[in-house]
């Protein structure tokens, strides 16, 4: 006889001890939590107080939140006036460290302290732990001392392949802020579209922002082809200012990416003289997905004049410390045949075209540094020698990040092996169309540790953060972006903020995430509903099984059957553990589905049981 508790299999990727944070439902889990007796109650007589202008700004956010969410209109004061009333006090102080905060709740006084960012993150924690108990709002008496593991915690949103409305960009930034993420990396230029207004070069948007047609499918031969429909758009400088200001209010830095020297066909379509040769072009904005050999000429001075002009306007719009310059997937074929590039190689005493790319990046870096900024680029900028002050974004594999850290360069880990959110999350036939390789499940994201153990303690300090990439060749609607982002964003947030010893996979998947997904389920956002906790798409052998399931979304229901068809509401409703008994030579297939309170569905999970 074989008894199987499949729920344990779901967590084989991670193994963390359970912590007290599970009781409070906070994502990402705080560094230190001490629960105390009693509750702090928020009611009509509660006051909100602040210590200075910076803390007042955060206090006002809470005041607006309580009024909009719960209908409570509370006074906002520089000091408490009614000593008998409960009070929430925001105190601005730098001594806790950058982005750190302390939240202390007694029965009558709740204090949040920290620097400007720390106050904001303490507020996010407060909003997560407030619970409506009948007509009262309560939270347990508690002391939370919290700080982030990494200073850089972000996602990369590509809008070059497909562009999305400003309202959607803002909705992503709101979610980043809620989960204490602090970077929105905005990939604004691509072979397939230039998405940012540059006033000195109007053809970048008049020509480069639009393509004549779009590839329909990359992986199904019978459906491959073009749609023959014009596509495009761009963000005006006013819209960009609006997004940057919106993000800053939420402690999110928007980092722009202007691709160079490759992924530049859209720019070359607008200004062909920037390509190699004496009479280059004409070019058209790319219509098929892929890598293109036409790139900026590294030998012409007008290339650098153009890019410096563009970056000057970009830096005026984005106050971020970092400017992302791409640097990835730059074919060298055009440079090899270009007399201007070959002349540059000789003049600069370079060995080859890889060193020519290094020259290109270093020259751009000097210009960006002269404006008081730093460059960050994809890990190909390591090739041919890395610019001295550059930060590396390791995407091809973890080893590239290790290599950069060992050379004493700061690194943001973004390996496609663990945090590429354009990769599928389940069986390909049950998922939206995605890139034809790659598989990053929610549990795989959660298990990722961005700091490789092979590094020395000093080298580990160069791992400054983690970022998930959302490339959008196959995301033609913002709803598909949401499906690919949520709930993997919540797992990424805990990876980025929470120290490894405080991570708890059982708490995250079985208690905290279900609560947060219920909240998401009550909005108009699309998200990928996880399958039932306790089963997976696999084959198991034995004679007797007892299957215990849990819902991944609070309030959801699980339906299952054994008839080989996809499970639906007409099938068995899971209410107690499922017993499966097999005689020798028999097999049985369990199919199960989660249906959330709003009616959203998970993909079917199919588990085959065999008694050989």
Coordinates of C-alpha atoms in Angstrom, one line a residue:
X1 CA 0.0 0.0 0.0
X2 CA 1.3 3.5 -0.9
X3 CA 0.0 6.6 0.7
X4 CA 0.9 9.8 -1.2
X5 CA 0.7 13.3 0.1
X6 CA 1.1 15.1 -3.2
X7 CA 1.0 18.5 -1.6
X8 CA 4.6 17.9 -0.5
X9 CA 5.7 17.4 -4.1
X10 CA 4.5 20.9 -5.0
X11 CA 7.2 22.3 -2.8
X12 CA 10.2 20.1 -3.7
X13 CA 11.9 23.1 -5.3
X14 CA 12.0 25.1 -2.0
X15 CA 12.3 24.1 1.6
X16 CA 12.0 26.9 4.2
X17 CA 10.9 26.9 7.8
X18 CA 7.6 28.5 8.7
X19 CA 7.7 31.9 10.3
X20 CA 5.3 34.2 12.2
X21 CA 4.8 36.3 9.1
X22 CA 2.3 33.8 7.8
X23 CA -0.2 35.0 10.5
X24 CA -0.2 38.6 9.1
X25 CA -0.4 37.7 5.4
X26 CA 2.3 40.1 4.3
X27 CA 4.0 39.8 0.8
X28 CA 6.9 40.2 0.7
X29 CA 7.7 38.7 4.1
X30 CA 9.3 41.2 6.5
X31 CA 12.7 40.7 8.1
X32 CA 11.5 40.6 11.7
X33 CA 8.0 40.3 13.2
X34 CA 7.1 40.1 16.8
X35 CA 3.4 39.5 17.5
X36 CA 1.9 40.9 20.8
X37 CA -1.4 40.6 22.6
X38 CA -4.3 42.7 21.6
X39 CA -5.4 44.7 18.6
X40 CA -5.1 48.2 17.3
X41 CA -8.5 49.4 16.1
X42 CA -9.1 52.1 13.4
X43 CA -12.3 53.9 13.9
X44 CA -14.0 57.3 13.3
X45 CA -12.1 58.9 16.2
X46 CA -8.7 57.7 15.1
X47 CA -6.2 60.4 14.2
X48 CA -3.4 60.4 11.7
X49 CA -0.3 62.4 12.7
X50 CA 3.0 63.3 11.0
X51 CA 6.4 64.7 12.0
X52 CA 7.4 66.7 8.9
X53 CA 6.6 67.4 5.2
X54 CA 8.0 64.0 4.0
X55 CA 6.0 62.0 6.6
X56 CA 2.9 64.2 5.9
X57 CA 3.0 63.0 2.2
X58 CA 2.7 59.4 3.3
X59 CA 0.1 60.2 6.0
X60 CA -2.0 61.8 3.3
X61 CA -1.9 58.6 1.2
X62 CA -3.3 56.6 4.2
X63 CA -6.0 59.2 4.8
X64 CA -7.1 59.0 1.2
X65 CA -6.9 55.1 1.2
X66 CA -9.1 54.8 4.3
X67 CA -11.6 57.2 3.0
X68 CA -11.9 55.6 -0.5
X69 CA -11.7 52.0 0.7
X70 CA -13.6 52.0 4.0
X71 CA -15.4 55.4 4.0
X72 CA -13.5 56.6 7.1
X73 CA -12.7 60.3 7.0
X74 CA -10.0 60.8 9.6
X75 CA -8.3 64.0 10.7
X76 CA -4.7 64.7 9.5
X77 CA -2.7 66.5 12.1
X78 CA 0.8 67.7 12.8
X79 CA 0.4 66.5 16.4
X80 CA -2.2 64.6 18.3
X81 CA -4.9 66.6 20.0
X82 CA -7.3 64.0 21.5
X83 CA -5.1 62.0 23.9
X84 CA -7.9 59.4 24.4
X85 CA -8.2 58.6 20.7
X86 CA -6.2 56.0 18.9
X87 CA -3.5 57.5 16.7
X88 CA -1.4 56.5 13.7
X89 CA 1.9 58.4 13.7
X90 CA 4.3 58.7 10.7
X91 CA 7.8 59.8 11.8
X92 CA 10.5 60.6 9.2
X93 CA 14.0 59.4 10.2
X94 CA 17.1 58.2 8.3
X95 CA 18.8 56.2 11.0
X96 CA 17.0 52.9 10.1
X97 CA 18.8 52.8 6.7
X98 CA 17.7 53.3 3.2
X99 CA 14.1 51.9 2.5
X100 CA 14.0 50.3 6.0
X101 CA 11.0 50.9 8.3
X102 CA 9.7 50.1 11.7
X103 CA 6.0 49.5 12.3
X104 CA 4.9 49.3 16.0
X105 CA 1.2 48.8 16.9
X106 CA 0.0 48.9 20.4
X107 CA -3.6 49.0 21.5
X108 CA -3.9 52.9 21.2
X109 CA -0.8 54.0 19.2
X110 CA 0.5 52.8 15.9
X111 CA 3.9 54.2 14.8
X112 CA 5.6 53.9 11.4
X113 CA 9.2 55.3 11.1
X114 CA 11.7 55.3 8.3
X115 CA 13.1 57.5 5.5
X116 CA 10.8 58.6 2.8
X117 CA 10.8 55.3 1.0
X118 CA 10.7 53.4 4.3
X119 CA 7.6 55.3 5.4
X120 CA 5.9 54.4 2.1
X121 CA 6.8 50.7 2.5
X122 CA 5.6 50.7 6.1
X123 CA 2.3 52.1 4.8
X124 CA 2.1 49.3 2.2
X125 CA 2.6 46.8 5.0
X126 CA -0.1 48.5 7.1
X127 CA -2.6 48.4 4.2
X128 CA -1.9 44.7 3.9
X129 CA -2.5 43.8 7.5
X130 CA -5.6 45.9 8.1
X131 CA -8.6 43.6 8.3
X132 CA -12.3 44.5 8.4
X133 CA -13.9 42.8 11.4
X134 CA -17.6 43.7 11.1
X135 CA -17.8 47.4 11.4
X136 CA -14.3 47.8 12.8
X137 CA -10.9 47.9 11.1
X138 CA -8.2 46.0 13.1
X139 CA -4.7 44.7 13.1
X140 CA -2.8 42.7 15.7
X141 CA -0.5 44.5 18.1
X142 CA 2.9 43.9 16.5
X143 CA 6.4 45.2 16.0
X144 CA 7.8 44.9 12.5
X145 CA 11.4 45.8 11.7
X146 CA 11.9 45.5 8.0
X147 CA 14.4 46.2 5.3
X148 CA 15.1 45.0 1.7
X149 CA 17.6 42.4 0.7
X150 CA 18.5 44.2 -2.5
X151 CA 18.4 47.9 -3.5
X152 CA 17.3 47.2 -7.1
X153 CA 14.0 45.3 -7.4
X154 CA 12.3 45.6 -10.8
X155 CA 10.6 44.4 -13.9
X156 CA 11.5 45.2 -17.5
X157 CA 8.4 46.1 -19.7
X158 CA 9.1 46.0 -23.4
X159 CA 6.8 48.2 -25.5
X160 CA 8.8 48.0 -28.7
X161 CA 7.1 44.9 -30.1
X162 CA 3.7 45.9 -28.8
X163 CA 2.7 49.1 -27.2
X164 CA 0.2 49.6 -24.3
X165 CA -1.8 52.6 -23.0
X166 CA -0.4 54.9 -20.3
X167 CA -3.2 53.7 -18.0
X168 CA -1.9 50.2 -18.1
X169 CA 1.7 51.3 -17.5
X170 CA 0.4 53.1 -14.4
X171 CA -1.5 50.0 -13.2
X172 CA 1.8 48.0 -13.4
X173 CA 3.6 50.6 -11.4
X174 CA 0.9 50.6 -8.7
X175 CA 1.3 46.9 -8.3
X176 CA 5.1 47.2 -8.1
X177 CA 4.7 49.8 -5.4
X178 CA 2.3 47.6 -3.5
X179 CA 4.8 44.8 -3.3
X180 CA 7.8 47.0 -2.5
X181 CA 9.4 46.8 -6.0
X182 CA 11.2 50.0 -6.9
X183 CA 12.3 49.9 -10.6
X184 CA 10.2 50.0 -13.8
X185 CA 12.6 49.4 -16.6
X186 CA 10.9 50.7 -19.7
X187 CA 12.2 49.2 -23.0
X188 CA 11.3 52.0 -25.4
X189 CA 13.2 51.3 -28.6
X190 CA 13.4 48.2 -30.8
X191 CA 13.7 47.1 -34.4
X192 CA 10.0 46.9 -34.5
X193 CA 9.1 50.3 -33.2
X194 CA 10.5 53.5 -31.6
X195 CA 8.2 54.5 -28.8
X196 CA 9.5 57.7 -27.3
X197 CA 9.1 61.2 -28.7
X198 CA 12.4 62.9 -29.5
X199 CA 11.8 66.5 -30.5
X200 CA 15.1 67.0 -32.3
X201 CA 14.5 64.0 -34.5
X202 CA 10.7 63.9 -35.3
X203 CA 11.0 61.1 -37.9
X204 CA 11.9 58.7 -35.1
X205 CA 8.2 58.7 -34.3
X206 CA 6.7 59.8 -37.6
X207 CA 8.4 56.9 -39.4
X208 CA 10.1 54.7 -36.7
X209 CA 7.1 54.2 -34.5
X210 CA 5.0 52.4 -37.1
X211 CA 5.4 49.2 -39.1
X212 CA 3.4 48.2 -42.1
X213 CA 2.5 44.7 -40.9
X214 CA 3.0 42.3 -38.0
X215 CA 3.9 38.7 -37.8
X216 CA 0.9 36.6 -36.7
X217 CA 2.5 33.5 -35.3
X218 CA 6.1 32.3 -35.0
X219 CA 5.5 28.6 -34.1
X220 CA 2.5 27.3 -36.0
X221 CA 3.4 26.8 -39.6
X222 CA -0.2 26.7 -40.9
X223 CA -0.9 30.1 -39.3
X224 CA 2.4 31.8 -40.0
X225 CA 2.4 35.0 -42.0
X226 CA 1.6 38.7 -41.7
X227 CA -1.6 40.5 -40.8
X228 CA -1.0 43.2 -43.4
X229 CA -2.3 45.9 -41.0
X230 CA -0.4 49.0 -40.0
X231 CA 0.7 49.0 -36.3
X232 CA 2.4 51.4 -34.0
X233 CA 2.3 54.3 -31.7
X234 CA 4.6 56.2 -29.2
X235 CA 4.6 58.0 -25.9
X236 CA 4.7 61.8 -26.0
X237 CA 7.2 63.6 -23.7
X238 CA 4.2 64.8 -21.7
X239 CA 3.0 61.3 -21.2
X240 CA 6.4 60.2 -20.2
X241 CA 6.7 63.0 -17.6
X242 CA 3.3 61.9 -16.3
X243 CA 4.4 58.3 -15.9
X244 CA 7.7 59.3 -14.3
X245 CA 5.9 61.6 -11.8
X246 CA 3.3 58.9 -11.0
X247 CA 6.0 56.4 -10.3
X248 CA 8.1 58.7 -8.2
X249 CA 5.1 59.3 -5.9
X250 CA 5.1 55.5 -5.3
X251 CA 8.9 55.2 -4.8
X252 CA 9.4 53.6 -8.2
X253 CA 12.2 54.7 -10.4
X254 CA 11.6 54.5 -14.2
X255 CA 14.7 53.5 -16.1
X256 CA 14.5 54.1 -19.8
X257 CA 16.2 51.8 -22.3
X258 CA 17.5 53.2 -25.6
X259 CA 18.9 50.3 -27.6
X260 CA 22.3 50.5 -29.1
X261 CA 24.3 49.6 -31.2
X262 CA 21.9 46.8 -32.3
X263 CA 18.1 46.5 -32.3
X264 CA 18.1 49.8 -34.2
X265 CA 16.2 49.1 -37.4
X266 CA 13.3 51.4 -36.5
X267 CA 15.8 54.3 -36.0
X268 CA 17.5 53.5 -39.3
X269 CA 14.2 53.5 -41.1
X270 CA 13.8 57.1 -40.0
X271 CA 17.5 58.1 -40.5
X272 CA 19.2 55.7 -42.8
X273 CA 22.4 57.7 -42.9
X274 CA 23.2 56.3 -39.4
X275 CA 23.8 52.8 -40.9
X276 CA 27.0 51.5 -42.4
X277 CA 28.2 52.4 -45.9
X278 CA 28.0 55.5 -48.1
X279 CA 24.4 55.1 -49.3
X280 CA 22.7 52.8 -46.8
X281 CA 19.0 51.8 -46.9
X282 CA 16.3 52.3 -47.5
X283 CA 15.1 50.4 -44.3
X284 CA 11.7 49.6 -43.0
X285 CA 10.6 49.1 -39.5
X286 CA 10.9 45.3 -38.8
X287 CA 7.7 43.2 -39.2
X288 CA 9.1 39.8 -38.3
X289 CA 10.4 38.8 -34.9
X290 CA 14.1 38.1 -34.7
X291 CA 17.6 39.8 -34.8
X292 CA 18.6 42.0 -37.7
X293 CA 22.0 42.7 -39.1
X294 CA 21.5 46.4 -39.8
X295 CA 22.8 48.3 -36.8
X296 CA 24.2 51.8 -36.0
X297 CA 27.5 52.4 -37.8
X298 CA 30.3 52.5 -35.3
X299 CA 32.6 54.4 -37.6
X300 CA 30.6 57.5 -38.4
X301 CA 30.7 60.5 -36.1
X302 CA 27.1 61.4 -36.9
X303 CA 26.0 58.2 -35.2
X304 CA 27.4 59.4 -31.9
X305 CA 26.1 62.9 -32.4
X306 CA 22.6 61.5 -33.0
X307 CA 22.8 59.2 -29.9
X308 CA 24.1 62.0 -27.7
X309 CA 21.2 64.3 -28.8
X310 CA 18.7 61.5 -28.2
X311 CA 20.1 60.6 -24.8
X312 CA 20.2 64.3 -23.8
X313 CA 16.4 64.5 -24.3
X314 CA 15.9 61.2 -22.6
X315 CA 17.9 62.2 -19.5
X316 CA 15.9 65.4 -19.3
X317 CA 12.7 63.3 -19.0
X318 CA 14.0 60.5 -16.7
X319 CA 15.9 61.6 -13.5
X320 CA 17.0 58.0 -12.9
X321 CA 20.6 57.3 -11.8
X322 CA 20.8 54.6 -14.5
X323 CA 20.2 54.9 -18.3
X324 CA 19.9 51.5 -20.0
X325 CA 21.7 51.4 -23.3
X326 CA 20.9 47.8 -24.3
X327 CA 24.0 46.4 -25.9
X328 CA 22.6 43.0 -26.6
X329 CA 22.4 40.9 -29.8
X330 CA 24.4 43.2 -32.1
X331 CA 25.5 41.3 -35.2
X332 CA 28.9 42.4 -36.6
X333 CA 28.4 41.5 -40.2
X334 CA 27.7 45.1 -41.4
X335 CA 30.7 46.4 -39.4
X336 CA 33.0 43.8 -41.0
X337 CA 32.2 45.1 -44.5
X338 CA 32.0 48.8 -43.6
X339 CA 35.0 51.0 -44.5
X340 CA 34.2 53.5 -41.7
X341 CA 34.0 50.8 -39.0
X342 CA 37.2 49.3 -40.2
X343 CA 38.9 52.7 -40.2
X344 CA 37.7 53.2 -36.6
X345 CA 39.2 49.8 -35.6
X346 CA 42.6 50.9 -37.0
X347 CA 42.5 54.4 -35.6
X348 CA 41.6 53.2 -32.1
X349 CA 44.0 50.2 -32.3
X350 CA 41.2 47.7 -31.7
X351 CA 41.6 44.0 -32.3
X352 CA 38.2 43.2 -33.8
X353 CA 34.5 44.0 -34.1
X354 CA 33.9 42.9 -30.5
X355 CA 36.3 45.5 -29.3
X356 CA 34.6 48.0 -31.6
X357 CA 31.4 47.3 -29.7
X358 CA 33.2 47.9 -26.5
X359 CA 34.5 51.2 -27.9
X360 CA 30.9 52.1 -28.8
X361 CA 29.6 51.4 -25.3
X362 CA 32.5 53.1 -23.6
X363 CA 32.1 56.2 -25.6
X364 CA 28.4 56.4 -24.8
X365 CA 29.2 55.7 -21.2
X366 CA 31.6 58.7 -21.1
X367 CA 28.9 60.9 -22.4
X368 CA 26.3 59.6 -19.9
X369 CA 28.8 59.9 -17.0
X370 CA 29.4 63.5 -18.1
X371 CA 25.8 64.2 -17.3
X372 CA 26.1 62.7 -13.9
X373 CA 24.4 59.4 -14.8
X374 CA 25.5 55.8 -15.1
X375 CA 24.9 53.2 -17.8
X376 CA 23.4 49.8 -17.4
X377 CA 23.4 47.2 -20.2
X378 CA 22.6 43.6 -21.1
X379 CA 25.5 41.2 -20.4
X380 CA 26.9 41.4 -23.9
X381 CA 28.5 44.7 -22.9
X382 CA 31.1 42.5 -21.2
X383 CA 32.4 41.4 -24.7
X384 CA 35.5 43.1 -25.9
X385 CA 36.1 44.7 -22.5
X386 CA 33.5 46.3 -20.2
X387 CA 33.1 50.1 -19.7
X388 CA 34.7 51.0 -16.4
X389 CA 31.6 52.2 -14.5
X390 CA 28.9 50.1 -16.2
X391 CA 26.4 47.9 -14.4
X392 CA 25.6 44.6 -16.0
X393 CA 22.2 43.1 -16.4
X394 CA 22.8 39.4 -16.7
X395 CA 20.2 37.8 -18.9
X396 CA 21.7 35.0 -21.0
X397 CA 22.6 32.9 -18.0
X398 CA 23.7 33.1 -14.4
X399 CA 27.4 32.7 -15.3
X400 CA 27.4 36.1 -17.0
X401 CA 26.4 37.7 -13.8
X402 CA 29.1 35.7 -11.9
X403 CA 31.7 36.8 -14.4
X404 CA 30.7 40.5 -14.1
X405 CA 30.7 40.4 -10.3
X406 CA 34.1 38.7 -10.3
X407 CA 35.3 41.7 -12.3
X408 CA 34.0 44.0 -9.6
X409 CA 31.1 45.3 -11.6
X410 CA 27.6 45.8 -10.1
X411 CA 25.1 43.2 -11.4
X412 CA 21.4 43.0 -11.7
X413 CA 20.4 39.4 -12.1
X414 CA 17.8 38.8 -14.8
X415 CA 18.5 35.3 -16.1
X416 CA 16.0 33.9 -18.5
X417 CA 16.4 30.5 -16.7
X418 CA 14.4 31.9 -13.7
X419 CA 12.8 35.3 -14.2
X420 CA 11.8 35.7 -17.9
X421 CA 8.1 36.3 -17.6
X422 CA 7.5 35.8 -21.4
X423 CA 8.1 32.1 -20.8
X424 CA 5.2 29.8 -20.3
X425 CA 4.0 28.5 -17.0
X426 CA 2.3 25.3 -17.8
X427 CA 1.5 22.9 -20.7
X428 CA 2.0 24.8 -23.9
X429 CA -1.3 23.7 -25.4
X430 CA -3.1 25.2 -22.4
X431 CA -1.3 28.5 -22.2
X432 CA -1.4 31.7 -24.4
X433 CA 1.0 31.7 -27.3
X434 CA 4.5 32.4 -26.0
X435 CA 8.1 32.2 -27.1
X436 CA 8.8 28.7 -28.3
X437 CA 11.2 27.7 -25.5
X438 CA 11.6 28.5 -21.9
X439 CA 9.5 27.5 -18.9
X440 CA 9.3 29.5 -15.7
X441 CA 6.7 28.4 -13.2
X442 CA 5.6 30.4 -10.2
X443 CA 7.4 28.0 -7.9
X444 CA 10.6 28.2 -10.0
X445 CA 10.5 32.0 -9.7
X446 CA 10.0 31.8 -5.9
X447 CA 12.9 29.4 -5.5
X448 CA 15.4 31.6 -7.2
X449 CA 18.3 33.0 -5.2
X450 CA 19.9 35.9 -7.2
X451 CA 23.2 35.8 -5.3
X452 CA 25.3 32.8 -6.5
X453 CA 27.0 30.9 -3.7
X454 CA 30.2 30.6 -5.8
X455 CA 31.0 34.3 -5.3
X456 CA 33.2 35.5 -2.4
X457 CA 31.6 37.7 0.3
X458 CA 33.0 40.8 -1.4
X459 CA 31.9 39.7 -4.8
X460 CA 28.4 39.0 -3.5
X461 CA 28.1 42.7 -2.6
X462 CA 28.1 43.5 -6.4
X463 CA 24.8 41.6 -6.8
X464 CA 22.6 44.7 -6.3
X465 CA 19.3 43.3 -7.4
X466 CA 17.0 41.2 -9.5
X467 CA 14.7 42.0 -12.5
X468 CA 12.1 40.1 -14.4
X469 CA 11.9 40.7 -18.2
X470 CA 8.6 40.9 -20.1
X471 CA 9.3 40.7 -23.8
X472 CA 6.1 41.1 -25.8
X473 CA 6.4 39.6 -29.3
X474 CA 3.4 37.4 -28.5
X475 CA 1.7 39.8 -26.1
X476 CA -0.5 41.8 -28.4
X477 CA -2.9 42.8 -25.6
X478 CA -2.2 44.2 -22.2
X479 CA -4.4 41.5 -20.7
X480 CA -1.9 38.9 -21.9
X481 CA 0.9 40.9 -20.1
X482 CA -1.2 40.7 -16.9
X483 CA -1.6 37.0 -17.3
X484 CA 2.2 36.5 -17.6
X485 CA 3.0 39.0 -14.8
X486 CA 0.6 37.9 -12.0
X487 CA 1.1 36.2 -9.7
X488 CA 4.8 35.7 -10.6
X489 CA 5.3 39.3 -9.6
X490 CA 4.4 38.4 -6.0
X491 CA 7.0 35.6 -6.0
X492 CA 9.6 37.9 -7.5
X493 CA 8.9 40.5 -4.8
X494 CA 9.6 38.1 -2.1
X495 CA 12.8 37.0 -3.9
X496 CA 13.9 40.7 -4.2
X497 CA 12.9 42.0 -0.7
X498 CA 13.0 39.1 1.7
X499 CA 16.2 37.6 3.1
X500 CA 16.5 33.8 2.3
X501 CA 16.2 32.7 5.9
X502 CA 12.8 34.4 6.2
X503 CA 11.3 32.9 3.0
X504 CA 8.6 30.3 3.7
X505 CA 7.2 28.5 0.7
X506 CA 4.4 26.8 2.7
X507 CA 3.3 30.2 4.1
X508 CA 3.6 31.9 0.7
X509 CA 1.7 29.3 -1.5
X510 CA -0.9 28.0 1.0
X511 CA -1.7 31.1 3.1
X512 CA -0.5 34.4 2.0
X513 CA -0.7 34.2 -1.8
X514 CA -4.3 32.8 -1.8
X515 CA -5.4 35.9 0.2
X516 CA -3.6 38.3 -2.2
X517 CA -5.0 36.5 -5.2
X518 CA -8.5 36.9 -3.8
X519 CA -7.9 40.6 -3.6
X520 CA -6.7 40.5 -7.2
X521 CA -9.7 38.5 -8.2
X522 CA -11.9 41.3 -7.0
X523 CA -10.4 43.7 -9.5
X524 CA -10.6 43.9 -13.3
X525 CA -7.0 42.5 -13.7
X526 CA -6.3 39.3 -15.5
X527 CA -4.0 36.8 -13.8
X528 CA -3.0 33.2 -14.2
X529 CA -5.0 31.1 -11.7
X530 CA -2.7 28.5 -10.2
X531 CA -3.9 24.9 -10.3
X532 CA -5.0 23.0 -7.1
X533 CA -2.3 22.8 -4.4
X534 CA -1.6 19.1 -3.9
X535 CA -1.6 17.8 -7.5
X536 CA 0.6 18.3 -10.6
X537 CA 0.8 17.2 -14.2
X538 CA 2.6 13.9 -13.5
X539 CA 2.4 10.1 -13.4
X540 CA 2.4 8.3 -10.1
X541 CA 2.7 4.6 -9.3
X542 CA 1.1 2.7 -6.4
X543 CA -2.1 1.0 -5.3
X544 CA -3.7 3.3 -2.8
X545 CA -3.6 7.1 -2.8
X546 CA -5.2 9.7 -0.5
X547 CA -5.2 13.1 -2.3
X548 CA -5.5 16.2 -0.1
X549 CA -6.0 19.5 -2.1
X550 CA -6.0 23.2 -1.2
X551 CA -7.3 26.1 -3.1
X552 CA -4.6 28.6 -4.4
X553 CA -7.1 31.5 -4.3
X554 CA -9.1 32.2 -1.2
X555 CA -12.8 31.4 -1.7
X556 CA -12.1 29.4 -4.8
X557 CA -13.5 25.9 -5.5
X558 CA -11.9 22.8 -6.9
X559 CA -13.8 20.5 -9.3
X560 CA -12.4 17.1 -10.5
X561 CA -13.3 14.0 -12.4
X562 CA -11.9 10.6 -13.5
X563 CA -13.5 10.4 -17.0
X564 CA -10.7 11.8 -19.1
X565 CA -12.4 15.1 -20.0
X566 CA -11.4 18.5 -18.7
X567 CA -12.9 19.2 -15.3
X568 CA -15.7 21.7 -15.0
X569 CA -18.5 22.8 -12.6
X570 CA -20.6 19.8 -13.4
X571 CA -18.0 17.5 -11.9
X572 CA -17.2 16.5 -8.3
X573 CA -16.7 19.4 -6.0
X574 CA -13.7 18.8 -3.8
X575 CA -14.8 18.8 -0.1
X576 CA -12.6 16.1 1.5
X577 CA -9.5 14.1 0.6
X578 CA -9.9 11.9 -2.5
X579 CA -9.3 8.1 -2.1
X580 CA -8.0 6.3 -5.2
X581 CA -7.7 2.5 -5.1
X582 CA -6.2 0.5 -8.0
X583 CA -5.9 -3.2 -8.7
X584 CA -2.8 -4.5 -10.4
X585 CA -2.7 -3.4 -14.0
X586 CA -5.3 -0.5 -13.5
X587 CA -4.8 3.2 -14.0
X588 CA -6.8 6.2 -13.4
X589 CA -6.6 9.8 -14.5
X590 CA -7.6 12.7 -12.1
X591 CA -8.3 16.0 -13.8
X592 CA -8.9 19.0 -11.7
X593 CA -9.6 22.7 -12.1
X594 CA -9.8 25.8 -9.8
X595 CA -12.6 28.3 -10.3
X596 CA -12.2 31.5 -8.4
X597 CA -15.0 33.6 -6.9
X598 CA -15.1 35.9 -10.0
X599 CA -15.3 32.9 -12.3
X600 CA -11.7 32.8 -13.5
X601 CA -10.3 29.3 -14.2
X602 CA -7.0 27.6 -13.9
X603 CA -5.8 25.3 -16.6
X604 CA -6.7 21.7 -16.0
X605 CA -4.2 19.6 -14.0
X606 CA -3.9 16.1 -15.2
X607 CA -2.5 13.4 -12.8
X608 CA -2.2 9.8 -13.9
X609 CA -2.1 7.1 -11.3
X610 CA -0.9 3.6 -12.3
X611 CA -0.6 0.3 -10.5
X612 CA 1.9 -1.7 -12.6

